[in-house]
Each structure stands twice: as C-alpha cells, then as structure tokens.
mmCIF file of N, CA and C in Angstrom:
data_model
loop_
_atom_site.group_PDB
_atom_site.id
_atom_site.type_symbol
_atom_site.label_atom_id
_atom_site.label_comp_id
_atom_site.label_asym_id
_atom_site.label_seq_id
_atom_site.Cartn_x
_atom_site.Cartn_y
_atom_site.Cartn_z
ATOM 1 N N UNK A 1 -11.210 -1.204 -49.655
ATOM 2 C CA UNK A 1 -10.278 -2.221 -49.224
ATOM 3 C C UNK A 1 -10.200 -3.313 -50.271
ATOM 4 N N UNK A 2 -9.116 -3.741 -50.740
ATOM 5 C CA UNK A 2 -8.583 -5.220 -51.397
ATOM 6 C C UNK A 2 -8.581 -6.005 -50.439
ATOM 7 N N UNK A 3 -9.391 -7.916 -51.288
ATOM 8 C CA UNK A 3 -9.145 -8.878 -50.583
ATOM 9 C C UNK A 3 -7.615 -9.195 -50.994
ATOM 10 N N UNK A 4 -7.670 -9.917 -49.757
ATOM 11 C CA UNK A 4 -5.909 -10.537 -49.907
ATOM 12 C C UNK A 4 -6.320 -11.999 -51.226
ATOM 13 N N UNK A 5 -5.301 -11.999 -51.903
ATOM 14 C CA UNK A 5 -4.834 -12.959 -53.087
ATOM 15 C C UNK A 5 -5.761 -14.112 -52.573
ATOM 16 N N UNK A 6 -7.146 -14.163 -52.929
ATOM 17 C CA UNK A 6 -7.854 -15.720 -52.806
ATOM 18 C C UNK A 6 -7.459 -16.346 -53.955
ATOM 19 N N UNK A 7 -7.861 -17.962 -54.027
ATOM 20 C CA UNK A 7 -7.601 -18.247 -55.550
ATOM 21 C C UNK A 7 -8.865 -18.204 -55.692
ATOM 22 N N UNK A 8 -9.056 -18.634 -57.534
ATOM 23 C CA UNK A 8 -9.904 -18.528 -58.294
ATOM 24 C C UNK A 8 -11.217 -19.213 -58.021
ATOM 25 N N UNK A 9 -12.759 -19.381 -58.166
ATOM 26 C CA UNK A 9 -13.182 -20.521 -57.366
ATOM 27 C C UNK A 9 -13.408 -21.472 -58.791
ATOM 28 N N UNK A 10 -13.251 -23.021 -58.411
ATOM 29 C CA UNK A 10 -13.243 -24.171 -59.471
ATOM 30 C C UNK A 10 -14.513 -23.464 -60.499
ATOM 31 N N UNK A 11 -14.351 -23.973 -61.620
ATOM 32 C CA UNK A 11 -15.418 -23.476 -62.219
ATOM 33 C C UNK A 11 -16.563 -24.684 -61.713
ATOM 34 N N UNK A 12 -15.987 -25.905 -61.828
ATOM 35 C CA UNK A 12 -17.503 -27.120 -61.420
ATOM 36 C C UNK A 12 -18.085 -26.323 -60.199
ATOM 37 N N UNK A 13 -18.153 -26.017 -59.045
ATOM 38 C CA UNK A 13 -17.963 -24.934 -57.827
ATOM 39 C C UNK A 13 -19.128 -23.801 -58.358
ATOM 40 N N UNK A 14 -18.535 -23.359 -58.900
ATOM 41 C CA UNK A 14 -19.633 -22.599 -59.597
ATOM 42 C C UNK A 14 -20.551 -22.882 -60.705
ATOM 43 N N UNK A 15 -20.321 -23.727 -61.358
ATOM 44 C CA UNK A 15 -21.971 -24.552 -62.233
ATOM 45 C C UNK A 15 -22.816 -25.251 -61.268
ATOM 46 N N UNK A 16 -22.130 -26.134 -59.771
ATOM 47 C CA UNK A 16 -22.990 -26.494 -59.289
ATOM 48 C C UNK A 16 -23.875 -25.215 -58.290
ATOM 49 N N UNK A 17 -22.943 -24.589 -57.938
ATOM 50 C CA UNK A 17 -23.597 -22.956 -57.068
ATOM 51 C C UNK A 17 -24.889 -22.439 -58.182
ATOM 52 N N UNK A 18 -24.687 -22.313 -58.957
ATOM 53 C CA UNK A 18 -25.823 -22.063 -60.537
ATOM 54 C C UNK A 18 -26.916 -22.796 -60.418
ATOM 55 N N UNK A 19 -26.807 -24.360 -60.180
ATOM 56 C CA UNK A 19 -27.576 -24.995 -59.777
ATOM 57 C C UNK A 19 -28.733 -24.873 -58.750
ATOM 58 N N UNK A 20 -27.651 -25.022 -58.194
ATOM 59 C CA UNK A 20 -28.317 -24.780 -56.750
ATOM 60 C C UNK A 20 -29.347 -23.222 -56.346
ATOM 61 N N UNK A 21 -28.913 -22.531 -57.033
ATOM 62 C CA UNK A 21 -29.926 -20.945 -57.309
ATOM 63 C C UNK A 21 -30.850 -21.528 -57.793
ATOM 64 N N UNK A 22 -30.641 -22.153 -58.892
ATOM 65 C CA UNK A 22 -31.524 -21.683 -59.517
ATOM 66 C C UNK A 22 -33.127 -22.912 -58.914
ATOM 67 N N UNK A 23 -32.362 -24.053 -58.072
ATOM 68 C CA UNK A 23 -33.312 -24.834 -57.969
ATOM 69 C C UNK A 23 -34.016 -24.525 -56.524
ATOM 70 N N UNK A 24 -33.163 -23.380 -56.025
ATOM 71 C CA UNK A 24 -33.502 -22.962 -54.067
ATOM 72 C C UNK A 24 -34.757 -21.683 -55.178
ATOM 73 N N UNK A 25 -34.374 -21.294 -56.199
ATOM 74 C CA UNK A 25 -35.515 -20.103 -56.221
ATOM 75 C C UNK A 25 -36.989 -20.657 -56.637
ATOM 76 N N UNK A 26 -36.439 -21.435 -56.739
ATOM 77 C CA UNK A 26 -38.147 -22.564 -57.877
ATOM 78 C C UNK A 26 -38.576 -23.289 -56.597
ATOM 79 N N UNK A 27 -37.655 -23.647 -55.343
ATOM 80 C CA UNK A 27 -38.614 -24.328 -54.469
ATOM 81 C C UNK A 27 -39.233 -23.572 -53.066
ATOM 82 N N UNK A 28 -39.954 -23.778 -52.515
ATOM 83 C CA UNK A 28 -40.378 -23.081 -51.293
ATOM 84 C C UNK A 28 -39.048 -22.976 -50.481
ATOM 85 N N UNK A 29 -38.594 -22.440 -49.250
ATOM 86 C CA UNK A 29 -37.589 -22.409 -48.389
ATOM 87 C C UNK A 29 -37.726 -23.898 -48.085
ATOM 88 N N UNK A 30 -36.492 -24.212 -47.463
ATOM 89 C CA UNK A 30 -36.299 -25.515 -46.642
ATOM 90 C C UNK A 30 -36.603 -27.043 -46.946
ATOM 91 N N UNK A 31 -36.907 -26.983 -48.153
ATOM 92 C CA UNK A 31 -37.419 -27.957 -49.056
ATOM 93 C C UNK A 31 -35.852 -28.749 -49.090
ATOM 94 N N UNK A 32 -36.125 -30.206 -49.042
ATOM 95 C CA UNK A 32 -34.756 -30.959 -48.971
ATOM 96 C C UNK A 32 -34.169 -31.034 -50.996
ATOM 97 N N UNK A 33 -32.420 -30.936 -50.764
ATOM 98 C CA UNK A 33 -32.163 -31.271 -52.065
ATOM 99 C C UNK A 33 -32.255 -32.247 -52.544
ATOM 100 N N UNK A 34 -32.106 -32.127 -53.776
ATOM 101 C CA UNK A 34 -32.528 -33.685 -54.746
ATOM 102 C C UNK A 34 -31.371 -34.447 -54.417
ATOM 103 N N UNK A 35 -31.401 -35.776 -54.505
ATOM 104 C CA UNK A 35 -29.538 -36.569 -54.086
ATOM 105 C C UNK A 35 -28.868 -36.427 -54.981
ATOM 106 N N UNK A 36 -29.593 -35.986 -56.482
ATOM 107 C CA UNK A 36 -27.953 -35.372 -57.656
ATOM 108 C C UNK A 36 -27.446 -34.443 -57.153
ATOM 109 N N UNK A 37 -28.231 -33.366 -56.669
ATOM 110 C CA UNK A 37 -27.154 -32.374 -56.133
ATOM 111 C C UNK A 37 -26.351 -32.492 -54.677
ATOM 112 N N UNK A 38 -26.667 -33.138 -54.265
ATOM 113 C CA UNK A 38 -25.958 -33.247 -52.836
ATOM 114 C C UNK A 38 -24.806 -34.612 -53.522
ATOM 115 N N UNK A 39 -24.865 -35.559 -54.464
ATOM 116 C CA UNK A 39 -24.180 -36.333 -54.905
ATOM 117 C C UNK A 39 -22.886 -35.490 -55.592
ATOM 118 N N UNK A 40 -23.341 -34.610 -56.674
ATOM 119 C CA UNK A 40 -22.647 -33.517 -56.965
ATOM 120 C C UNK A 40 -21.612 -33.124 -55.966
ATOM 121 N N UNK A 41 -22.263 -32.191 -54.941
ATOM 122 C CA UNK A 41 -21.163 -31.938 -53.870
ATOM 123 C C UNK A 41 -20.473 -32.651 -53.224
ATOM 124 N N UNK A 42 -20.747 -33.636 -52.825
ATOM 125 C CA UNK A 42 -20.166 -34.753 -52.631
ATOM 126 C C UNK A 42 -18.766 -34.634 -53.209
ATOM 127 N N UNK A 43 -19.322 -35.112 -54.676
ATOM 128 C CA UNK A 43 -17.925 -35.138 -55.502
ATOM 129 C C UNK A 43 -16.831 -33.594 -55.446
ATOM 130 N N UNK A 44 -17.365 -32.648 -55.364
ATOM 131 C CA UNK A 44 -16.746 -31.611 -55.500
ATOM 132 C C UNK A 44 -15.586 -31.262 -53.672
ATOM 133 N N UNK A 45 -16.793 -31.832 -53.193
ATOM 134 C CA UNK A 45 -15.794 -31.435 -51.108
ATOM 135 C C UNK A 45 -14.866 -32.886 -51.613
ATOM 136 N N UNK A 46 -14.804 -33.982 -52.891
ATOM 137 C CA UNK A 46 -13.542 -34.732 -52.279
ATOM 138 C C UNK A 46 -12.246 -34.613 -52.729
ATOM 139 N N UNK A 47 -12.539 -33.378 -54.056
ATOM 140 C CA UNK A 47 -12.086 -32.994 -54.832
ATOM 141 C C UNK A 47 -11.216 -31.434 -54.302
ATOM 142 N N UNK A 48 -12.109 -30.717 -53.446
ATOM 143 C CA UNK A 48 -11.811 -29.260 -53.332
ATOM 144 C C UNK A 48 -11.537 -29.183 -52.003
ATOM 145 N N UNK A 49 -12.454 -30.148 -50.656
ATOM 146 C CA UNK A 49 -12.694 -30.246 -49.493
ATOM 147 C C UNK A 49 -13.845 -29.660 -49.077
ATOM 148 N N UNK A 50 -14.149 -30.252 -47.806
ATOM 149 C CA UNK A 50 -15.865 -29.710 -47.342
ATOM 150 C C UNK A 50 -15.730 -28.343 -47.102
ATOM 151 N N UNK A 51 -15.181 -28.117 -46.564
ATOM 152 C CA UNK A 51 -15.462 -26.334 -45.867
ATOM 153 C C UNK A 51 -15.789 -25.401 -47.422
ATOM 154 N N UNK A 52 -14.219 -25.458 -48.109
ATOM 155 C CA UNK A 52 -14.426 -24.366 -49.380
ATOM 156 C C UNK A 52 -16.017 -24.823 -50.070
ATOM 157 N N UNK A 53 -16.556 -26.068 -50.200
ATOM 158 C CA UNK A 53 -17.752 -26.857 -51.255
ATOM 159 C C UNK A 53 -18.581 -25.865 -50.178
ATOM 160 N N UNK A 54 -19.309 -26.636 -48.718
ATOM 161 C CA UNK A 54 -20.329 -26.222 -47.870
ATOM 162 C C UNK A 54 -19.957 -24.555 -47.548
ATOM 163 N N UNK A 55 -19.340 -23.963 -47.793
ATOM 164 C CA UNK A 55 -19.446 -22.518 -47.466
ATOM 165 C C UNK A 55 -19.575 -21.715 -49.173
ATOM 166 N N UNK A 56 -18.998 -22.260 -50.038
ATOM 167 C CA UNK A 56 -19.270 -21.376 -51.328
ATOM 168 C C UNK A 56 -21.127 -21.946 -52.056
ATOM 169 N N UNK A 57 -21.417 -23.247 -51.641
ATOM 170 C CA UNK A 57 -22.730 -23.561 -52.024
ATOM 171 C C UNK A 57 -23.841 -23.059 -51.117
ATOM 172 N N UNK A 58 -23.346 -22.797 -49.798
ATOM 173 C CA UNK A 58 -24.218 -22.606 -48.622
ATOM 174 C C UNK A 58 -25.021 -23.796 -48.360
ATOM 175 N N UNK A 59 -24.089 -25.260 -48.275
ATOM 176 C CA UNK A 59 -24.944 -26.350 -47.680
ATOM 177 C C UNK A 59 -24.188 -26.724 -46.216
ATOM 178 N N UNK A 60 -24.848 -26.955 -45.525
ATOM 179 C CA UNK A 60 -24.849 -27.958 -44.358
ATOM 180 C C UNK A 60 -23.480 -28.187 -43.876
ATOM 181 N N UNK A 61 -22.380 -27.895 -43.556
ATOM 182 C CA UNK A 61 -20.969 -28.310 -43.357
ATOM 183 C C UNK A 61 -21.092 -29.910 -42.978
ATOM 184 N N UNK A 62 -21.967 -29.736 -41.804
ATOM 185 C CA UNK A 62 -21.733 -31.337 -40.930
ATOM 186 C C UNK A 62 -22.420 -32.387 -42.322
ATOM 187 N N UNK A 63 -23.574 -31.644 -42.821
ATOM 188 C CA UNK A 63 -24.195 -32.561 -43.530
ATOM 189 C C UNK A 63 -23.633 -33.408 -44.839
ATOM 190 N N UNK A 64 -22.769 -32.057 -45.394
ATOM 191 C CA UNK A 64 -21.839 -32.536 -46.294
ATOM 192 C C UNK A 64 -21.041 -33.620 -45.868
ATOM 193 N N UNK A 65 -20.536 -33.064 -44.695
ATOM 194 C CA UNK A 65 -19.576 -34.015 -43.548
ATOM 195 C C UNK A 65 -19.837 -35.391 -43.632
ATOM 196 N N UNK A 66 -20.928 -35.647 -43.236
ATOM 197 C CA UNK A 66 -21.737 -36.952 -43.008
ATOM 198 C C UNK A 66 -21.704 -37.721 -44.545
ATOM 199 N N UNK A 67 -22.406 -37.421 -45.401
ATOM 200 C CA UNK A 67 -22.188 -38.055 -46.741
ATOM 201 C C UNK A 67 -21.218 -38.186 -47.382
ATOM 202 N N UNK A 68 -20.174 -37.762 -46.972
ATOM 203 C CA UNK A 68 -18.679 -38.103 -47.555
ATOM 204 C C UNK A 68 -18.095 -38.914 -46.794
ATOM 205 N N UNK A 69 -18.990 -39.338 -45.159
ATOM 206 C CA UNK A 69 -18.174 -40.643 -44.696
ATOM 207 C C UNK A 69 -16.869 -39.948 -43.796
ATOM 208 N N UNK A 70 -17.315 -39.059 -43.088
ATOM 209 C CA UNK A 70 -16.460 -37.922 -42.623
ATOM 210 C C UNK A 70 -17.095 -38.090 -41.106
ATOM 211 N N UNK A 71 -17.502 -38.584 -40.590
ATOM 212 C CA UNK A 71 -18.172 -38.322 -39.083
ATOM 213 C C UNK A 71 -17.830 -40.144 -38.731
ATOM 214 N N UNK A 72 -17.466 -40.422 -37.657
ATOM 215 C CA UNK A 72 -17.041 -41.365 -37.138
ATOM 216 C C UNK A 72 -18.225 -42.498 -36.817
ATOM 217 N N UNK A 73 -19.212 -42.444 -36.606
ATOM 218 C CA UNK A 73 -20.251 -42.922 -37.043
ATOM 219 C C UNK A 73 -20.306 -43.817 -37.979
ATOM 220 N N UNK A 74 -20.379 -43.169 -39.041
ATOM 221 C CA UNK A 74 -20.438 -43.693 -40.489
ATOM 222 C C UNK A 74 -19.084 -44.674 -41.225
ATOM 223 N N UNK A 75 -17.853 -44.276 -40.309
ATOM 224 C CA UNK A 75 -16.692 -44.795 -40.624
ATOM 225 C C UNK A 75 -16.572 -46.398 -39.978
ATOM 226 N N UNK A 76 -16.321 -47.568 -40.979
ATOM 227 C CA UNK A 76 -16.449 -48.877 -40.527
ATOM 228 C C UNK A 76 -15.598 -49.154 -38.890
ATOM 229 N N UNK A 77 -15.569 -49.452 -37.891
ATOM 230 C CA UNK A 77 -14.795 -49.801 -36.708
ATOM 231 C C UNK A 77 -14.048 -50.988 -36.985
ATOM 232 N N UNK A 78 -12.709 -50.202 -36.461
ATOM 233 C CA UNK A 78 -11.454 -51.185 -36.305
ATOM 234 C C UNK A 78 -11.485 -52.369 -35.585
ATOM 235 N N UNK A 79 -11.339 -53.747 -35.921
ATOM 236 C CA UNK A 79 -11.620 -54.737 -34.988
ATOM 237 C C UNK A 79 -10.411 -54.806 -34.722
ATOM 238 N N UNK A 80 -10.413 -54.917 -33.340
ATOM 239 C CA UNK A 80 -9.310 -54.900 -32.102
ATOM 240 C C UNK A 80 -8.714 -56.613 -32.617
ATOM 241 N N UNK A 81 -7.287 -56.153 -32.673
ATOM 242 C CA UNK A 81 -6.342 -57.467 -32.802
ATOM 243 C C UNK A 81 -6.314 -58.282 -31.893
ATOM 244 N N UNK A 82 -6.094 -59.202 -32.367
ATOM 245 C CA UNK A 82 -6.266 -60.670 -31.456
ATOM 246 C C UNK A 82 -4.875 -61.273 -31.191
ATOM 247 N N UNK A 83 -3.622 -60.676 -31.516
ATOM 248 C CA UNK A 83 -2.638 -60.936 -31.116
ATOM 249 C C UNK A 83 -1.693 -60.154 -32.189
ATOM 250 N N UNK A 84 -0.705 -59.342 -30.860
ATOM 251 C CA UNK A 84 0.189 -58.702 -31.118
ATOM 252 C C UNK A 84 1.342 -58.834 -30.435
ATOM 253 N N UNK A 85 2.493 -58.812 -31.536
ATOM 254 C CA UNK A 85 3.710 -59.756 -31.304
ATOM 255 C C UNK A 85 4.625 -58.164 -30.994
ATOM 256 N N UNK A 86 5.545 -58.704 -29.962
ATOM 257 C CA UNK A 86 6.865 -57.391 -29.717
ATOM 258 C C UNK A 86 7.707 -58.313 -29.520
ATOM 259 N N UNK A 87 8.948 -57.514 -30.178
ATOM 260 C CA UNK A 87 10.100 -57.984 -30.456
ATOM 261 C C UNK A 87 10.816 -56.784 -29.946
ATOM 262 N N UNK A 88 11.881 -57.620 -29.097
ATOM 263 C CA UNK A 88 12.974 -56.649 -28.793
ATOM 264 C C UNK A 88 14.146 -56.127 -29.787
ATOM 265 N N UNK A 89 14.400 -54.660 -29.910
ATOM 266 C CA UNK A 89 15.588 -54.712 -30.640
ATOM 267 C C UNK A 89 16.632 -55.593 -30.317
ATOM 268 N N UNK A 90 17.349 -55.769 -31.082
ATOM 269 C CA UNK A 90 18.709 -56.366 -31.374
ATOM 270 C C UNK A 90 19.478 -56.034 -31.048
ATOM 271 N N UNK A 91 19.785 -57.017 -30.046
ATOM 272 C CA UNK A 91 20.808 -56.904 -28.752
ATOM 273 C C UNK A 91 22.418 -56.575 -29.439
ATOM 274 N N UNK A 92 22.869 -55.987 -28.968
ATOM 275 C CA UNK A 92 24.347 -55.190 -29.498
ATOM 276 C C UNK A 92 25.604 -56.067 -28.594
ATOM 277 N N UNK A 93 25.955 -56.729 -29.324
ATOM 278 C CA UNK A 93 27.468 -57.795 -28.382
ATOM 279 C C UNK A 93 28.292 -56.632 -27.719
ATOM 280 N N UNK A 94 28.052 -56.427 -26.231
ATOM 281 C CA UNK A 94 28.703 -55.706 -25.405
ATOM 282 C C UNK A 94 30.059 -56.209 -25.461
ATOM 283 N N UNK A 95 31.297 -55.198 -25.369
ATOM 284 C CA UNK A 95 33.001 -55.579 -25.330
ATOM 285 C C UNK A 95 33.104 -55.292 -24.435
ATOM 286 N N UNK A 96 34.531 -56.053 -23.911
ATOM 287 C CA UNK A 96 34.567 -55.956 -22.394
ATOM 288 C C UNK A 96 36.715 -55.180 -23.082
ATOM 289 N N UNK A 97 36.267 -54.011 -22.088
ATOM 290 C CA UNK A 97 37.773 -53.228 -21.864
ATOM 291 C C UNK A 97 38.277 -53.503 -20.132
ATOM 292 N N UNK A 98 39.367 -53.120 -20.998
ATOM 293 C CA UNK A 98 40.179 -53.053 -19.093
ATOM 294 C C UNK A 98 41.408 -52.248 -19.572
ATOM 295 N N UNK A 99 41.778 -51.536 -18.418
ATOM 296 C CA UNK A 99 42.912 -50.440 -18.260
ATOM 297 C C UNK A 99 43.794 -50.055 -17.414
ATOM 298 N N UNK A 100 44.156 -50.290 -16.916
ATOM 299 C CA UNK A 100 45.585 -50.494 -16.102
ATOM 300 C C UNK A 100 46.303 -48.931 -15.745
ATOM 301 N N UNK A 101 45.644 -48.490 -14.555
ATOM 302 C CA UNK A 101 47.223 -46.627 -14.805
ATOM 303 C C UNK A 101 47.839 -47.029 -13.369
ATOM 304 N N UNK A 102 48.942 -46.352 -13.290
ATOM 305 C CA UNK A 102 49.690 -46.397 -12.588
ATOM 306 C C UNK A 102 50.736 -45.180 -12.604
ATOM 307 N N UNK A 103 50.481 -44.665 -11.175
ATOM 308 C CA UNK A 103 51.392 -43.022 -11.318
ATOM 309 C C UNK A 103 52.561 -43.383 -10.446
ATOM 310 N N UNK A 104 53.569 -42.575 -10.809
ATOM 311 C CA UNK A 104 54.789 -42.611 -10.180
ATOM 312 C C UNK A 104 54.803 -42.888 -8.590
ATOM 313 N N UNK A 105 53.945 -42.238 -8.023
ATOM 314 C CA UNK A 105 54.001 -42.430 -6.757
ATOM 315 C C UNK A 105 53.456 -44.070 -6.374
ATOM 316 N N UNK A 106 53.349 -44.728 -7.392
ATOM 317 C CA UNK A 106 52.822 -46.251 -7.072
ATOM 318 C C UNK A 106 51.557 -46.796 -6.927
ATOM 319 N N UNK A 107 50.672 -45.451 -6.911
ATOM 320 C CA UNK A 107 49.056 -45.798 -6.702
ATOM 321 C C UNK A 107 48.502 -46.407 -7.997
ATOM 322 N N UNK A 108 47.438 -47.760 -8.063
ATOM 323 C CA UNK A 108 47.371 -47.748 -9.105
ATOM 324 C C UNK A 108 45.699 -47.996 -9.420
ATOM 325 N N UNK A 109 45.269 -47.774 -10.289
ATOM 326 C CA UNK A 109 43.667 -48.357 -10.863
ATOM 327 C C UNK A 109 43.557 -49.081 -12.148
ATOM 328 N N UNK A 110 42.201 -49.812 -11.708
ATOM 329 C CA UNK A 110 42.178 -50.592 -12.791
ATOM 330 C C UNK A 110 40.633 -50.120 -13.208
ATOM 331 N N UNK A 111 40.440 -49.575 -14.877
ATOM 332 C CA UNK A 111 38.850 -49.766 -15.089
ATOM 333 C C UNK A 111 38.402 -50.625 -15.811
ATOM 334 N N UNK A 112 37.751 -51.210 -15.513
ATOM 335 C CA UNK A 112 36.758 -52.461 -16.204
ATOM 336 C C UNK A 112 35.354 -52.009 -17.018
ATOM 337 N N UNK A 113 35.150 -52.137 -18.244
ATOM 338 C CA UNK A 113 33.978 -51.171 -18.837
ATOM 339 C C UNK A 113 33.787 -52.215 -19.623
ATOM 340 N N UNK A 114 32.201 -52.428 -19.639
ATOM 341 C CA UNK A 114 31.720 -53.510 -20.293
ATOM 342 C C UNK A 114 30.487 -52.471 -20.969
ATOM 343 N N UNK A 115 30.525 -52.800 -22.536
ATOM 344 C CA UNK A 115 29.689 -51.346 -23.029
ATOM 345 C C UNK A 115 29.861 -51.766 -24.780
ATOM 346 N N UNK A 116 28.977 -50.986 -25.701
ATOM 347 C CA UNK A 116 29.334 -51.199 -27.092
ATOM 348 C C UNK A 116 30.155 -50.186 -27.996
ATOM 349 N N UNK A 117 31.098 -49.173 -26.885
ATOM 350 C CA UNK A 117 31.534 -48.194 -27.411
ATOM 351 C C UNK A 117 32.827 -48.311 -26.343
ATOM 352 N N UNK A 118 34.086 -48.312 -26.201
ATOM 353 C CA UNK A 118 35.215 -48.226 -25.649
ATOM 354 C C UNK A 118 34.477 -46.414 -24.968
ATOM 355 N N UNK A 119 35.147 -46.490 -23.481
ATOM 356 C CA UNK A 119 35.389 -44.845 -22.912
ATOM 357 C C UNK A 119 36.430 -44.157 -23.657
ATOM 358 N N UNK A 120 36.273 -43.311 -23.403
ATOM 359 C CA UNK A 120 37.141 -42.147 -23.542
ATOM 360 C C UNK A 120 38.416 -42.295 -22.800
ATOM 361 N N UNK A 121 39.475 -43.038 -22.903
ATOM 362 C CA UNK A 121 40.695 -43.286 -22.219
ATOM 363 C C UNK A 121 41.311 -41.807 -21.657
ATOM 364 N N UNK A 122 41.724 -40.859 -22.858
ATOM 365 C CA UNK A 122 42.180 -39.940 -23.022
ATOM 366 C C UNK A 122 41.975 -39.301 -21.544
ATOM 367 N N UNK A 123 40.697 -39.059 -21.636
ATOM 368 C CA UNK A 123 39.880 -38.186 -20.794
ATOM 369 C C UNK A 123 40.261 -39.148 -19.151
ATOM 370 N N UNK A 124 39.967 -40.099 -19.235
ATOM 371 C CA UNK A 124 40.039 -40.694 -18.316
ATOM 372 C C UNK A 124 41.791 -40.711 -17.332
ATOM 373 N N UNK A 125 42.528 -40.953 -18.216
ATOM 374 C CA UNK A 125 44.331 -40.814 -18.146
ATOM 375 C C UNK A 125 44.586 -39.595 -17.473
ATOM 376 N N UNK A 126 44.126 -38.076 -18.225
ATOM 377 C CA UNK A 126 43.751 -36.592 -17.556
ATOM 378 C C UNK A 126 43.359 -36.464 -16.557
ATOM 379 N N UNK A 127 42.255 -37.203 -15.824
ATOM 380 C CA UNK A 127 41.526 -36.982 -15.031
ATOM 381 C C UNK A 127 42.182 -37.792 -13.814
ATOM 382 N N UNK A 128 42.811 -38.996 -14.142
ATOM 383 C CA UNK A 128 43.688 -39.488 -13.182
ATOM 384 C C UNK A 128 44.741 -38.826 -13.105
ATOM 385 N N UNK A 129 45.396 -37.893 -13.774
ATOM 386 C CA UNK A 129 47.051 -37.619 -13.683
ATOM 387 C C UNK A 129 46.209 -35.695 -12.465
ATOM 388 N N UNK A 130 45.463 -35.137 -13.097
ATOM 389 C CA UNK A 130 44.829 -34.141 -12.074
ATOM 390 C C UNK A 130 44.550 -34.440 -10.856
ATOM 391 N N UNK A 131 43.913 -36.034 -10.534
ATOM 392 C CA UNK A 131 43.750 -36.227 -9.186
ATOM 393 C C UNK A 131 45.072 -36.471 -8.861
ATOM 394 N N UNK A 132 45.581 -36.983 -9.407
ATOM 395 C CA UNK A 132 47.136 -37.324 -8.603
ATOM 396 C C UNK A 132 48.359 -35.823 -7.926
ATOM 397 N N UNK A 133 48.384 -34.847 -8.919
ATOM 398 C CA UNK A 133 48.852 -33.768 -9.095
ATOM 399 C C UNK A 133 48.456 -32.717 -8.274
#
C-alpha cells in the first residue's frame, strides 16, 4: 500500500527528532528533558503546530500544550469591563405616503403608509381593481 501525498517533514523537525534519540538513548527511561530541548520544541509547535511537533518527536501533546501558553490556565484573564456603551443604529427619517383609489362604482380608499421605502402602488391598484371586479 502507498501513503496518501504527506508533505515533507521540516528538516529543524528532524535535527531536533536526532536530538532527542540520541539523548532518550544515553538516559535511563523517563528521565525529564533538558529545557533546551523542550525550548526547541517549543519553537518548532509555533512554527509547525503542536500536534505535527508532539507526535513526530513523541513528546507530551498537553505538555507541549502547556509551555506554549496553550491551556487556559496559563493564559492571562480578561478583566471584565467596567462600562459598556450601546448605541442604537441610526434612525432612518420615516416618509409619510397617502393614496387615494376610487372605482367607478364610487367606493373609495385611502392608504396611509408611514415607512422608509414607498409600497408597491402597482400591486396595490391590482389588488383593488380584483376586489372590485
């Protein structure tokens, strides 16, 4: 089987992965890293992002997480405003229409439309001459 089209991995990515061998084979298991190399990654998850850095080095996801200032915790808190101003949009000068029909038979209406867009007369004229008809 072929992998599907990954890209290439950074080369820094891989000098620090080099690193990191070569300093996990020289120490007992579970031994904590030195802070150049976790400083290192650092730089590389802000550069590449945590997941691709903590899954191609095999460090810590959350831990990476945490030292890049990535966990809410660590992130300074928003001080709640002490006054917040609302403003209404901008009131639109309503026009005032009026319309006058009158059908042969003498019946008549008047519409009064107070609005920032005139009605539809047209429609309206139609709709009176159908009721009438």
């Amino acid at each position: 089987m072929s992998r599907k089209n990954t890209p290439p991995i950074p080369e820094a990515i891989v000098q620090l992965q080099r690193q990191l061998d070569q300093f996990r084979s020289t120490q007992p298991q579970r031994t904590k890293l030195p802070e150049s190399l976790w400083q290192a990654a650092v730089e590389l998850a802000r550069q590449h992002g945590i997941y691709p850095v903590a899954h191609r080095l095999r460090l810590d996801y959350m831990g990476l997480k945490k030292r890049l200032g990535g966990t809410p915790s660590l992130r300074p808190k928003a001080s709640k405003p002490s006054f917040v101003e609302l403003t209404a949009p901008h009131a639109v000068p309503l026009a005032e229409y009026a319309i006058d029909f009158e059908c042969p038979s003498g019946r008549k209406m008047r519409i009064q439309w107070r609005a920032s867009a005139p009605p539809d007369w047209v429609n309206l004229l139609r709709a009176w001459r159908e009721m009438e008809g």
